[in-house]
């Protein structure tokens, strides 16, 4: 064990990954996140079309509940596709996740409205989000494992940061498209059929990403591990994870909680928060959020490079402390002034960006190759489902009641978990992934 936490000589370097390998990995992540996030930006149109129009408010709540259902399915995807990925390969897991998300988008694009099939419209919508939740939950472990294992020595955090750059681009595309369509088509067309266009686009481009991923080479680390276990009786990697690696599993769960809360509140949903608290026009606040997401994407490779040079823990500790410091002013000092809104949002986004860009590499380094995909995916998905997927609802609940202090206290508790987990994580930025053979003590 001792040798896995200290600087370890890497084996002979494998050939550097091709540009196509990296692009196939991150473009797939981008399209998957686009398919996932575009629902949130069209939920008002979806709810009006697929639920009982006689009660619009209940329809909107139903639409938001379906959004939450997708998050609840992510742990299931982490367990199923994570185990599948550890058994059949990173490429196989990434393709499966993408297929499920693409099929879900196609189902949403094609589902008949409430006027045509009644409550069955909502049932089909739930089924589509279940598929997408399973796909996204499994994609996380497969993609992070893939990027970590193909990265050249000393660049694991940088390569994983590309994944968040891709995800940020996806969010910007989703916001831009859903904000532009009502102007181009008109509100009537958008309400009746225009909201389906983003899902059609997502399904088509997801098919392209699947074709790209089919040509990807499997990672050398997975291939070597599979060959070394050839002929041996193999248990499910999920079972191995939970029985042999409880500590890194718990560390991952705790670490993700605070960061995912801040990401959903300050990066993705701060426009809604500012609108509810100050009354600023929602479209104006969303424009500011788009600018912030672009900044968030630009910061990813910067923080990834810093973590590769100075170590994971230094950057992650600075990030956790930064999120502590910016959480309260970000929630309590917001006004209707756009300059104040974007200033507070950027302030809180800086440390959240560091946690995002470096966190995936640090988590991947906790687990050996045989359970890396499920080790990353399962606890990550559980934490995101509990603390990220519920963050918009909790934010709206407290903000709507004027209880922003309670929201800040809740976020502080989650960040305390993140800080403790960061302190307990081993520093493995200089360690070869192939040498990570047992859980940290």
Coordinates of C-alpha atoms in Angstrom, one line a residue:
X1 CA 0.0 0.0 0.0
X2 CA 2.7 2.5 0.9
X3 CA 4.2 2.5 -2.5
X4 CA 0.9 3.4 -4.2
X5 CA 0.6 6.7 -2.3
X6 CA 4.1 7.9 -3.0
X7 CA 5.9 8.7 -6.2
X8 CA 6.1 5.6 -8.2
X9 CA 8.1 5.0 -11.4
X10 CA 5.7 4.6 -14.3
X11 CA 6.1 1.7 -16.6
X12 CA 7.3 2.1 -20.1
X13 CA 5.3 4.9 -21.7
X14 CA 2.6 3.8 -24.1
X15 CA 2.2 5.6 -27.4
X16 CA 0.5 9.0 -26.9
X17 CA -3.2 9.1 -27.6
X18 CA -4.2 10.2 -31.0
X19 CA -6.2 13.4 -31.4
X20 CA -9.1 11.4 -32.7
X21 CA -9.2 9.3 -29.4
X22 CA -9.4 12.5 -27.3
X23 CA -11.9 14.1 -29.6
X24 CA -14.1 11.0 -29.6
X25 CA -14.1 10.9 -25.9
X26 CA -14.9 14.5 -25.2
X27 CA -17.3 15.1 -28.1
X28 CA -19.3 12.1 -26.8
X29 CA -19.4 13.7 -23.4
X30 CA -20.4 17.0 -24.8
X31 CA -23.4 15.5 -26.8
X32 CA -24.4 13.4 -23.9
X33 CA -24.5 16.4 -21.6
X34 CA -26.3 18.4 -24.2
X35 CA -29.0 15.8 -24.4
X36 CA -29.2 15.7 -20.6
X37 CA -29.3 19.4 -19.9
X38 CA -31.6 20.6 -22.8
X39 CA -34.5 19.1 -20.9
X40 CA -34.0 21.6 -18.1
X41 CA -34.2 24.6 -20.4
X42 CA -37.3 23.4 -22.2
X43 CA -39.2 21.9 -19.2
X44 CA -41.8 24.7 -19.3
X45 CA -42.7 23.9 -22.9
X46 CA -42.6 20.1 -22.3
X47 CA -44.9 20.3 -19.3
X48 CA -47.4 22.4 -21.1
X49 CA -47.5 19.9 -24.0
X50 CA -47.3 16.5 -22.2
X51 CA -49.3 17.1 -19.0
X52 CA -52.9 18.2 -18.3
X53 CA -53.2 21.8 -19.7
X54 CA -56.0 22.6 -17.3
X55 CA -53.6 22.8 -14.4
X56 CA -50.4 24.5 -15.7
X57 CA -48.7 24.8 -12.3
X58 CA -49.1 21.1 -11.5
X59 CA -47.9 20.3 -15.0
X60 CA -44.7 22.3 -14.4
X61 CA -44.1 20.5 -11.1
X62 CA -44.6 17.2 -12.8
X63 CA -42.0 18.2 -15.4
X64 CA -39.6 19.1 -12.7
X65 CA -40.2 15.8 -10.9
X66 CA -39.4 14.0 -14.1
X67 CA -36.2 15.9 -14.2
X68 CA -35.4 14.6 -10.7
X69 CA -36.3 11.0 -11.8
X70 CA -33.5 11.2 -14.3
X71 CA -31.1 12.0 -11.5
X72 CA -32.4 9.2 -9.3
X73 CA -31.5 6.8 -12.2
X74 CA -27.9 7.9 -12.4
X75 CA -26.7 5.7 -9.5
X76 CA -28.4 2.7 -11.2
X77 CA -26.5 3.6 -14.4
X78 CA -23.3 4.0 -12.5
X79 CA -23.6 0.5 -11.0
X80 CA -24.8 -1.3 -14.2
X81 CA -22.8 0.5 -16.9
X82 CA -19.8 0.9 -14.6
X83 CA -19.6 -2.8 -14.0
X84 CA -20.2 -3.4 -17.8
X85 CA -17.3 -1.0 -18.5
X86 CA -14.9 -2.7 -16.1
X87 CA -15.7 -6.0 -17.7
X88 CA -16.0 -5.3 -21.4
X89 CA -13.9 -2.1 -21.8
X90 CA -14.0 1.7 -21.6
X91 CA -15.1 2.0 -25.2
X92 CA -18.0 -0.4 -24.8
X93 CA -19.3 1.5 -21.7
X94 CA -19.0 4.9 -23.4
X95 CA -20.9 3.7 -26.4
X96 CA -23.7 2.1 -24.3
X97 CA -24.1 5.2 -22.3
X98 CA -24.4 7.3 -25.4
X99 CA -26.9 5.0 -27.0
X100 CA -29.2 5.2 -24.0
X101 CA -29.1 9.0 -23.8
X102 CA -29.7 9.3 -27.6
X103 CA -32.6 6.9 -27.5
X104 CA -34.1 9.0 -24.7
X105 CA -33.7 12.2 -26.7
X106 CA -35.4 10.6 -29.7
X107 CA -38.3 9.4 -27.5
X108 CA -38.8 12.9 -26.1
X109 CA -38.7 14.4 -29.6
X110 CA -41.3 12.0 -30.9
X111 CA -43.7 11.5 -27.9
X112 CA -47.3 12.5 -28.8
X113 CA -48.8 15.3 -26.7
X114 CA -51.4 15.1 -23.8
X115 CA -54.1 16.0 -26.3
X116 CA -53.4 12.9 -28.3
X117 CA -52.6 10.1 -25.8
X118 CA -53.5 11.7 -22.4
X119 CA -51.4 10.5 -19.4
X120 CA -49.4 8.1 -21.5
X121 CA -47.4 11.1 -22.7
X122 CA -46.1 11.6 -19.2
X123 CA -45.4 7.9 -18.9
X124 CA -43.3 7.9 -22.1
X125 CA -41.5 11.0 -20.9
X126 CA -40.5 9.3 -17.6
X127 CA -39.3 6.3 -19.5
X128 CA -37.1 8.5 -21.7
X129 CA -35.6 10.3 -18.7
X130 CA -35.0 6.9 -17.0
X131 CA -32.9 5.8 -20.0
X132 CA -31.0 9.1 -20.1
X133 CA -30.4 8.9 -16.4
X134 CA -28.9 5.4 -16.6
X135 CA -26.8 6.4 -19.6
X136 CA -25.4 9.6 -18.1
X137 CA -24.8 7.8 -14.8
X138 CA -22.7 5.2 -16.5
X139 CA -20.9 7.6 -18.9
X140 CA -19.2 9.4 -16.0
X141 CA -17.2 6.4 -14.9
X142 CA -16.4 5.1 -18.4
X143 CA -15.3 8.5 -19.8
X144 CA -13.3 9.5 -16.7
X145 CA -11.5 6.1 -16.7
X146 CA -10.9 6.4 -20.4
X147 CA -9.4 9.9 -20.3
X148 CA -7.3 9.1 -17.2
X149 CA -5.9 5.9 -18.7
X150 CA -5.0 7.4 -22.1
X151 CA -3.5 10.6 -20.7
X152 CA 0.3 11.0 -21.0
X153 CA 2.3 11.0 -17.7
X154 CA 1.7 14.2 -15.8
X155 CA -1.4 15.3 -17.7
X156 CA -4.3 13.3 -16.2
X157 CA -6.0 16.3 -14.6
X158 CA -5.6 18.3 -17.8
X159 CA -7.2 15.5 -19.9
X160 CA -10.1 15.2 -17.5
X161 CA -10.5 18.9 -17.6
X162 CA -11.3 18.6 -21.3
X163 CA -14.4 16.6 -20.3
X164 CA -15.8 19.6 -18.3
X165 CA -14.9 22.0 -21.2
X166 CA -17.0 19.8 -23.4
X167 CA -19.9 19.7 -20.9
X168 CA -19.8 23.5 -20.6
X169 CA -19.9 23.9 -24.4
X170 CA -22.9 21.6 -24.3
X171 CA -24.7 23.7 -21.7
X172 CA -24.0 26.9 -23.7
X173 CA -25.4 25.2 -26.9
X174 CA -28.5 24.1 -25.0
X175 CA -29.1 27.6 -23.6
X176 CA -28.4 29.3 -26.9
X177 CA -30.6 27.1 -28.9
X178 CA -33.6 27.1 -26.5
X179 CA -33.3 30.9 -26.1
X180 CA -33.1 31.5 -29.8
X181 CA -35.9 29.2 -31.1
X182 CA -38.8 31.2 -29.5
X183 CA -37.6 34.3 -31.3
X184 CA -37.1 32.5 -34.6
X185 CA -40.3 30.4 -34.6
X186 CA -42.6 32.4 -32.4
X187 CA -44.0 31.4 -29.0
X188 CA -47.0 29.6 -30.5
X189 CA -44.9 27.4 -32.7
X190 CA -42.4 26.8 -29.9
X191 CA -45.2 25.7 -27.6
X192 CA -46.7 23.3 -30.0
X193 CA -43.8 21.7 -31.8
X194 CA -40.7 23.9 -31.7
X195 CA -39.5 22.6 -28.3
X196 CA -38.9 19.2 -29.9
X197 CA -36.2 20.5 -32.3
X198 CA -33.4 20.5 -29.7
X199 CA -34.1 16.9 -28.9
X200 CA -34.1 15.9 -32.6
X201 CA -30.7 17.7 -33.0
X202 CA -29.3 15.9 -30.0
X203 CA -30.4 12.5 -31.2
X204 CA -28.9 13.0 -34.7
X205 CA -25.5 14.2 -33.4
X206 CA -25.5 11.5 -30.7
X207 CA -25.6 9.0 -33.6
X208 CA -22.5 10.7 -35.1
X209 CA -20.7 10.5 -31.7
X210 CA -21.5 6.8 -31.5
X211 CA -19.9 6.2 -34.9
X212 CA -16.8 8.1 -33.7
X213 CA -16.6 6.1 -30.5
X214 CA -16.8 2.8 -32.4
X215 CA -13.4 3.5 -34.0
X216 CA -11.7 4.3 -30.6
X217 CA -8.9 2.1 -29.4
X218 CA -9.3 0.5 -26.0
X219 CA -7.0 1.8 -23.3
X220 CA -3.7 -0.1 -22.8
X221 CA -4.3 -0.3 -19.0
X222 CA -7.7 -2.0 -19.4
X223 CA -6.3 -4.4 -22.0
X224 CA -3.4 -5.4 -19.8
X225 CA -5.6 -5.9 -16.8
X226 CA -8.0 -8.0 -18.7
X227 CA -5.2 -10.2 -20.1
X228 CA -3.7 -10.6 -16.6
X229 CA -7.1 -11.9 -15.3
X230 CA -7.8 -14.1 -18.3
X231 CA -9.3 -17.4 -17.2
X232 CA -9.8 -16.3 -13.6
X233 CA -13.3 -16.4 -12.1
X234 CA -14.4 -12.8 -12.0
X235 CA -16.9 -11.3 -9.6
X236 CA -18.9 -8.2 -10.6
X237 CA -16.8 -5.0 -10.2
X238 CA -19.6 -3.5 -8.2
X239 CA -19.4 -6.3 -5.7
X240 CA -15.6 -5.9 -5.5
X241 CA -15.9 -2.2 -5.1
X242 CA -18.3 -2.3 -2.2
X243 CA -16.5 -5.1 -0.4
X244 CA -12.8 -4.2 -0.9
X245 CA -12.9 -0.4 -1.5
X246 CA -15.4 1.1 1.0
X247 CA -13.1 4.0 2.0
X248 CA -12.4 5.4 -1.5
X249 CA -16.0 4.9 -2.3
X250 CA -17.1 6.9 0.7
X251 CA -14.5 9.6 0.0
X252 CA -15.8 10.0 -3.5
X253 CA -19.4 10.3 -2.3
X254 CA -18.5 13.0 0.3
X255 CA -16.1 14.9 -2.0
X256 CA -18.6 15.3 -4.8
X257 CA -21.5 16.6 -2.6
X258 CA -20.3 20.2 -2.0
X259 CA -18.9 20.7 -5.5
X260 CA -22.0 19.4 -7.3
X261 CA -24.3 21.6 -5.1
X262 CA -22.2 24.7 -6.0
X263 CA -22.1 23.8 -9.6
X264 CA -25.8 23.5 -9.9
X265 CA -26.6 26.5 -7.9
X266 CA -24.0 29.0 -9.0
X267 CA -23.0 27.8 -12.5
X268 CA -26.3 26.4 -13.9
X269 CA -29.2 27.8 -11.9
X270 CA -28.0 31.1 -10.5
X271 CA -30.2 32.9 -13.1
X272 CA -33.3 31.3 -11.6
X273 CA -32.1 32.2 -8.1
X274 CA -31.5 35.8 -9.0
X275 CA -34.8 36.0 -10.8
X276 CA -36.7 34.6 -7.8
X277 CA -34.9 36.8 -5.2
X278 CA -34.6 40.1 -7.0
X279 CA -37.2 40.0 -9.8
X280 CA -34.6 40.5 -12.6
X281 CA -35.9 39.4 -16.0
X282 CA -35.1 35.7 -16.4
X283 CA -33.8 36.0 -19.9
X284 CA -31.4 38.8 -18.8
X285 CA -30.1 36.6 -16.0
X286 CA -29.7 33.6 -18.3
X287 CA -27.6 35.7 -20.6
X288 CA -25.3 36.5 -17.7
X289 CA -25.2 32.8 -16.8
X290 CA -24.1 31.9 -20.4
X291 CA -21.1 34.3 -20.0
X292 CA -20.2 32.6 -16.7
X293 CA -20.4 29.1 -18.2
X294 CA -17.9 30.2 -20.9
X295 CA -15.6 31.4 -18.2
X296 CA -16.1 28.2 -16.4
X297 CA -15.0 26.3 -19.5
X298 CA -11.9 28.4 -20.0
X299 CA -10.8 27.8 -16.4
X300 CA -10.9 24.0 -16.8
X301 CA -7.6 23.4 -18.5
X302 CA -5.9 26.1 -16.4
X303 CA -6.8 24.4 -13.1
X304 CA -6.1 21.0 -14.6
X305 CA -2.6 22.0 -15.6
X306 CA -2.0 23.5 -12.1
X307 CA -3.1 20.3 -10.5
X308 CA -0.7 18.3 -12.7
X309 CA 2.1 20.6 -11.8
X310 CA 1.5 21.2 -8.1
X311 CA -0.6 18.2 -7.0
X312 CA -4.3 17.5 -6.6
X313 CA -4.7 18.3 -2.9
X314 CA -3.3 21.8 -3.1
X315 CA -5.7 22.9 -5.8
X316 CA -8.7 21.0 -4.3
X317 CA -8.1 22.4 -0.8
X318 CA -7.9 25.9 -2.2
X319 CA -11.1 25.1 -4.1
X320 CA -13.0 23.8 -1.0
X321 CA -11.9 26.9 1.0
X322 CA -12.9 29.2 -1.9
X323 CA -16.3 27.7 -2.1
X324 CA -16.8 28.2 1.7
X325 CA -15.8 31.8 1.4
X326 CA -17.9 32.7 -1.7
X327 CA -21.1 30.7 -0.8
X328 CA -22.6 33.1 1.7
X329 CA -22.0 36.4 -0.2
X330 CA -23.1 34.7 -3.5
X331 CA -26.5 33.8 -1.9
X332 CA -27.1 36.8 0.5
X333 CA -25.7 39.8 -1.4
X334 CA -27.4 39.4 -4.7
X335 CA -29.4 42.4 -6.0
X336 CA -31.2 43.2 -9.2
X337 CA -28.1 44.9 -10.6
X338 CA -26.7 42.8 -13.5
X339 CA -23.1 43.8 -12.6
X340 CA -23.6 42.6 -9.0
X341 CA -25.2 39.3 -10.2
X342 CA -22.4 38.4 -12.7
X343 CA -19.8 39.5 -10.2
X344 CA -21.1 37.3 -7.4
X345 CA -21.6 34.4 -9.9
X346 CA -18.1 34.7 -11.2
X347 CA -16.7 34.9 -7.7
X348 CA -18.4 31.6 -6.7
X349 CA -17.7 30.0 -10.1
X350 CA -13.9 30.3 -9.7
X351 CA -13.5 27.7 -6.9
X352 CA -16.3 25.5 -8.3
X353 CA -14.4 25.3 -11.6
X354 CA -11.2 24.1 -9.8
X355 CA -13.2 21.4 -8.1
X356 CA -14.7 20.3 -11.4
X357 CA -11.5 20.2 -13.4
X358 CA -9.4 18.4 -10.9
X359 CA -11.9 16.3 -9.1
X360 CA -12.4 13.6 -11.8
X361 CA -8.6 12.9 -12.0
X362 CA -8.3 12.7 -8.2
X363 CA -11.3 10.3 -8.0
X364 CA -9.9 8.1 -10.8
X365 CA -6.7 7.8 -8.9
X366 CA -8.4 6.3 -5.9
X367 CA -9.3 3.1 -7.7
X368 CA -7.4 0.3 -9.4
X369 CA -8.1 -0.5 -13.1
X370 CA -10.4 -3.5 -12.3
X371 CA -13.0 -1.3 -10.6
X372 CA -12.1 2.2 -11.8
X373 CA -15.2 2.8 -14.0
X374 CA -17.7 1.7 -11.4
X375 CA -15.6 3.2 -8.6
X376 CA -15.9 6.6 -10.3
X377 CA -19.4 6.2 -11.5
X378 CA -21.4 4.8 -8.6
X379 CA -20.5 7.0 -5.7
X380 CA -20.3 10.0 -8.0
X381 CA -23.8 9.3 -9.3
X382 CA -25.3 8.8 -5.9
X383 CA -23.9 12.0 -4.6
X384 CA -25.0 14.0 -7.7
X385 CA -28.5 12.5 -7.4
X386 CA -28.8 13.4 -3.8
X387 CA -27.1 16.8 -3.7
X388 CA -26.9 18.1 -7.4
X389 CA -30.2 16.9 -8.8
X390 CA -32.1 18.2 -5.8
X391 CA -30.2 21.5 -5.7
X392 CA -32.5 23.5 -8.0
X393 CA -35.6 22.3 -6.2
X394 CA -34.1 23.1 -2.7
X395 CA -32.8 26.4 -4.0
X396 CA -36.3 27.3 -5.4
X397 CA -38.0 26.1 -2.2
X398 CA -35.8 28.2 0.2
X399 CA -35.6 31.3 -2.1
X400 CA -39.3 31.3 -2.7
X401 CA -39.9 31.4 1.0
X402 CA -37.3 34.0 1.7
X403 CA -35.2 31.5 3.6
X404 CA -31.9 32.0 1.8
X405 CA -29.9 31.7 5.1
X406 CA -31.1 28.1 5.4
X407 CA -30.0 27.4 1.8
X408 CA -26.5 28.8 2.7
X409 CA -26.4 26.6 5.8
X410 CA -27.3 23.5 3.8
X411 CA -24.5 24.3 1.3
X412 CA -22.1 24.9 4.1
X413 CA -22.8 21.4 5.5
X414 CA -22.1 19.8 2.1
X415 CA -18.9 21.8 1.6
X416 CA -17.8 20.5 5.0
X417 CA -18.1 17.0 3.7
X418 CA -16.1 18.0 0.7
X419 CA -13.3 19.5 2.7
X420 CA -13.0 16.5 5.0
X421 CA -12.9 14.1 2.0
X422 CA -10.2 16.3 0.3
X423 CA -8.0 16.2 3.5
X424 CA -8.3 12.4 3.6
X425 CA -7.6 11.8 -0.1
X426 CA -4.1 10.5 -1.0
X427 CA -1.9 12.6 -3.3
X428 CA -1.4 10.5 -6.4
X429 CA -0.7 13.0 -9.1
X430 CA 2.8 11.4 -9.6
X431 CA 1.7 7.8 -9.3
X432 CA 1.1 5.5 -12.3
X433 CA -2.5 4.4 -12.5
X434 CA -1.3 0.8 -13.0
X435 CA 0.3 0.9 -9.6
X436 CA -2.9 1.7 -7.8
X437 CA -3.7 -1.8 -6.6
X438 CA -5.4 -1.3 -3.2
X439 CA -7.5 1.2 -1.4
X440 CA -5.9 4.0 0.6
X441 CA -5.8 3.6 4.4

